[in-house]
Amino acid sequence: MTDQELVAVAIASRERAYVPYSHFAVGAALLCADGTVYGGCNIENAAYSPGNCAERTAFFRAVFDGHRDFEAIAIVGGPEGKPVENLCAPCGMCRQVMMEFCRPQSFRIILADAPDHPQSFTLEELLPLGFGPSDLA
Ligand code: THU
């Protein structure tokens, strides 16, 4: 699967976003080592803090299905009902969830401000000196 194809799944997943409060719709597409792809969207809540980001929706769906090995995640976000125009970088909490399951030097975070313009970063670039499972080993 190319980065552009993964971004296309993130764009489609964004259509499922439940965002009555922020009206900021995010979609994610998580590529597992075996090639399976999980979409995710943000799901907000009237009490605000129970809301979940698109990235964590994708991770938790995949982990529930038994996946523990991940290659990359594509993320797109922007005002609901409009095509994406700017990069949407993952929040700190989502970066920490990635740190739990992914190798910081090789796991790739693909951001896009247009369907045909993916930009790739490693988890290590976006979460330098991250604290993870190996610190407790
Ligand atoms: N959000 C995500 O789903 N992922 C990100 O990478 C950034 C922020 C969501 C949380 C909230 O529902 C909305 O975007 C505005 O912060």
Coordinates of C-alpha atoms and ligand atoms in Angstrom, one line a residue:
M1 CA 0.0 0.0 0.0
T2 CA 1.4 3.4 -1.0
D3 CA 1.4 6.4 1.3
Q4 CA -1.1 8.0 -1.1
E5 CA -3.5 5.0 -0.8
L6 CA -3.2 5.1 3.0
V7 CA -4.1 8.8 2.9
A8 CA -7.1 8.0 0.7
V9 CA -8.4 5.6 3.5
A10 CA -7.9 8.3 6.1
I11 CA -9.9 10.8 4.0
A12 CA -12.7 8.2 3.6
S13 CA -12.6 7.5 7.4
R14 CA -12.9 11.2 8.1
E15 CA -16.4 11.1 6.8
R16 CA -17.4 9.0 9.9
A17 CA -16.2 11.7 12.3
Y18 CA -18.7 12.6 15.0
V19 CA -17.8 16.2 15.8
P20 CA -20.9 18.2 16.9
Y21 CA -18.7 20.4 19.3
S22 CA -15.5 21.3 17.5
H23 CA -16.7 20.7 13.9
F24 CA -13.1 19.6 13.2
A25 CA -13.2 16.3 11.5
V26 CA -10.2 14.0 11.6
G27 CA -9.6 10.7 9.8
A28 CA -6.8 8.1 10.3
A29 CA -5.7 4.9 8.6
L30 CA -3.4 2.6 10.4
L31 CA -1.4 0.1 8.4
C32 CA -0.6 -3.2 10.3
A33 CA 2.5 -5.3 9.5
D34 CA 0.3 -7.9 7.8
G35 CA -1.2 -5.3 5.5
T36 CA -4.5 -4.9 7.2
V37 CA -5.7 -1.3 7.4
Y38 CA -7.9 0.1 10.1
G39 CA -9.7 3.4 9.7
G40 CA -10.5 5.7 12.6
C41 CA -12.3 9.0 13.2
N42 CA -12.7 11.4 16.1
I43 CA -15.7 10.8 18.2
E44 CA -16.7 13.7 20.5
N45 CA -18.9 13.8 23.6
A46 CA -21.2 16.3 25.3
A47 CA -19.0 16.0 28.4
Y48 CA -16.0 16.8 26.2
S49 CA -13.2 14.8 27.8
P50 CA -14.5 11.4 26.9
G51 CA -14.0 12.3 23.2
N52 CA -11.6 10.2 21.3
C53 CA -9.1 11.1 18.6
A54 CA -9.2 9.5 15.1
E55 CA -5.7 7.9 15.7
R56 CA -6.7 6.2 18.9
T57 CA -9.9 5.0 17.4
A58 CA -7.8 3.2 14.7
F59 CA -5.3 1.9 17.2
F60 CA -7.9 0.5 19.6
R61 CA -9.9 -1.1 16.9
A62 CA -6.7 -2.8 15.6
V63 CA -5.5 -3.9 19.1
F64 CA -8.9 -5.3 19.9
D65 CA -8.7 -7.4 16.8
G66 CA -5.3 -8.8 17.9
H67 CA -2.8 -6.6 16.0
R68 CA 0.4 -5.5 17.8
D69 CA 2.7 -4.8 14.9
F70 CA 2.2 -1.6 13.0
E71 CA 4.0 0.1 10.0
A72 CA 2.4 3.5 9.5
I73 CA -0.6 5.8 10.2
A74 CA -2.0 8.4 7.8
I75 CA -3.8 11.3 9.4
V76 CA -5.9 14.1 7.8
G77 CA -8.1 16.7 9.5
G78 CA -9.7 20.1 9.1
P79 CA -13.1 21.9 9.4
E80 CA -16.0 19.5 8.9
G81 CA -17.6 19.4 5.5
K82 CA -14.6 20.9 3.7
P83 CA -11.6 19.2 2.0
V84 CA -8.4 19.2 4.0
E85 CA -6.1 22.1 3.4
N86 CA -3.6 22.0 6.2
L87 CA -1.5 19.3 8.0
C88 CA -3.1 17.8 11.1
A89 CA -0.4 16.6 13.5
P90 CA -1.3 14.0 16.1
C91 CA -1.9 15.3 19.7
G92 CA 0.5 14.3 22.5
M93 CA -1.8 11.7 23.9
C94 CA -2.0 9.9 20.5
R95 CA 1.8 10.1 20.1
Q96 CA 2.1 8.4 23.5
V97 CA -0.3 5.6 22.4
M98 CA 1.8 5.1 19.3
M99 CA 4.9 4.8 21.6
E100 CA 3.3 1.9 23.3
F101 CA 3.1 -0.3 20.2
C102 CA 5.5 1.1 17.6
R103 CA 9.2 1.4 17.0
P104 CA 10.0 5.1 17.1
Q105 CA 12.7 4.9 14.5
S106 CA 10.7 3.1 11.9
F107 CA 7.0 3.7 12.5
R108 CA 5.9 6.4 10.1
I109 CA 3.3 9.1 10.6
I110 CA 2.0 10.3 7.2
L111 CA 0.3 13.7 7.2
A112 CA -1.3 15.3 4.1
D113 CA -2.7 18.7 3.2
A114 CA -4.0 17.3 -0.1
P115 CA -4.9 13.8 -1.3
D116 CA -1.8 13.6 -3.5
H117 CA 0.6 15.3 -1.1
P118 CA 1.6 12.9 1.7
Q119 CA 4.5 13.9 4.0
S120 CA 6.1 11.3 6.2
F121 CA 7.7 11.6 9.7
T122 CA 9.0 9.0 12.0
L123 CA 7.5 8.7 15.5
E124 CA 10.9 9.5 16.9
E125 CA 10.8 12.8 15.0
L126 CA 7.4 13.7 16.5
L127 CA 8.1 12.3 19.9
P128 CA 11.8 12.7 20.7
L129 CA 13.1 10.9 23.8
G130 CA 9.6 9.2 24.2
F131 CA 8.9 7.1 27.3
G132 CA 7.8 3.6 26.4
P133 CA 7.5 0.0 27.4
S134 CA 11.3 -0.6 27.2
D135 CA 11.8 2.0 30.0
L136 CA 10.0 -0.3 32.4
A137 CA 11.8 -3.5 31.3
Ligands
THU1 N1 -8.2 15.5 17.0 C1 -8.0 14.2 16.4 O1 -8.9 13.4 16.3 N2 -6.7 14.0 16.0 C2 -5.7 14.9 16.0 O2 -4.6 14.6 15.5 C3 -5.9 16.2 16.5 C4 -7.2 16.5 17.2 C5 -9.6 15.8 17.3 C6 -10.0 15.9 18.8 C7 -11.2 16.7 18.7 O3 -12.3 15.9 18.5 C8 -11.0 17.6 17.5 O4 -10.0 17.0 16.7 C9 -10.6 19.0 17.9 O5 -9.5 19.0 18.7

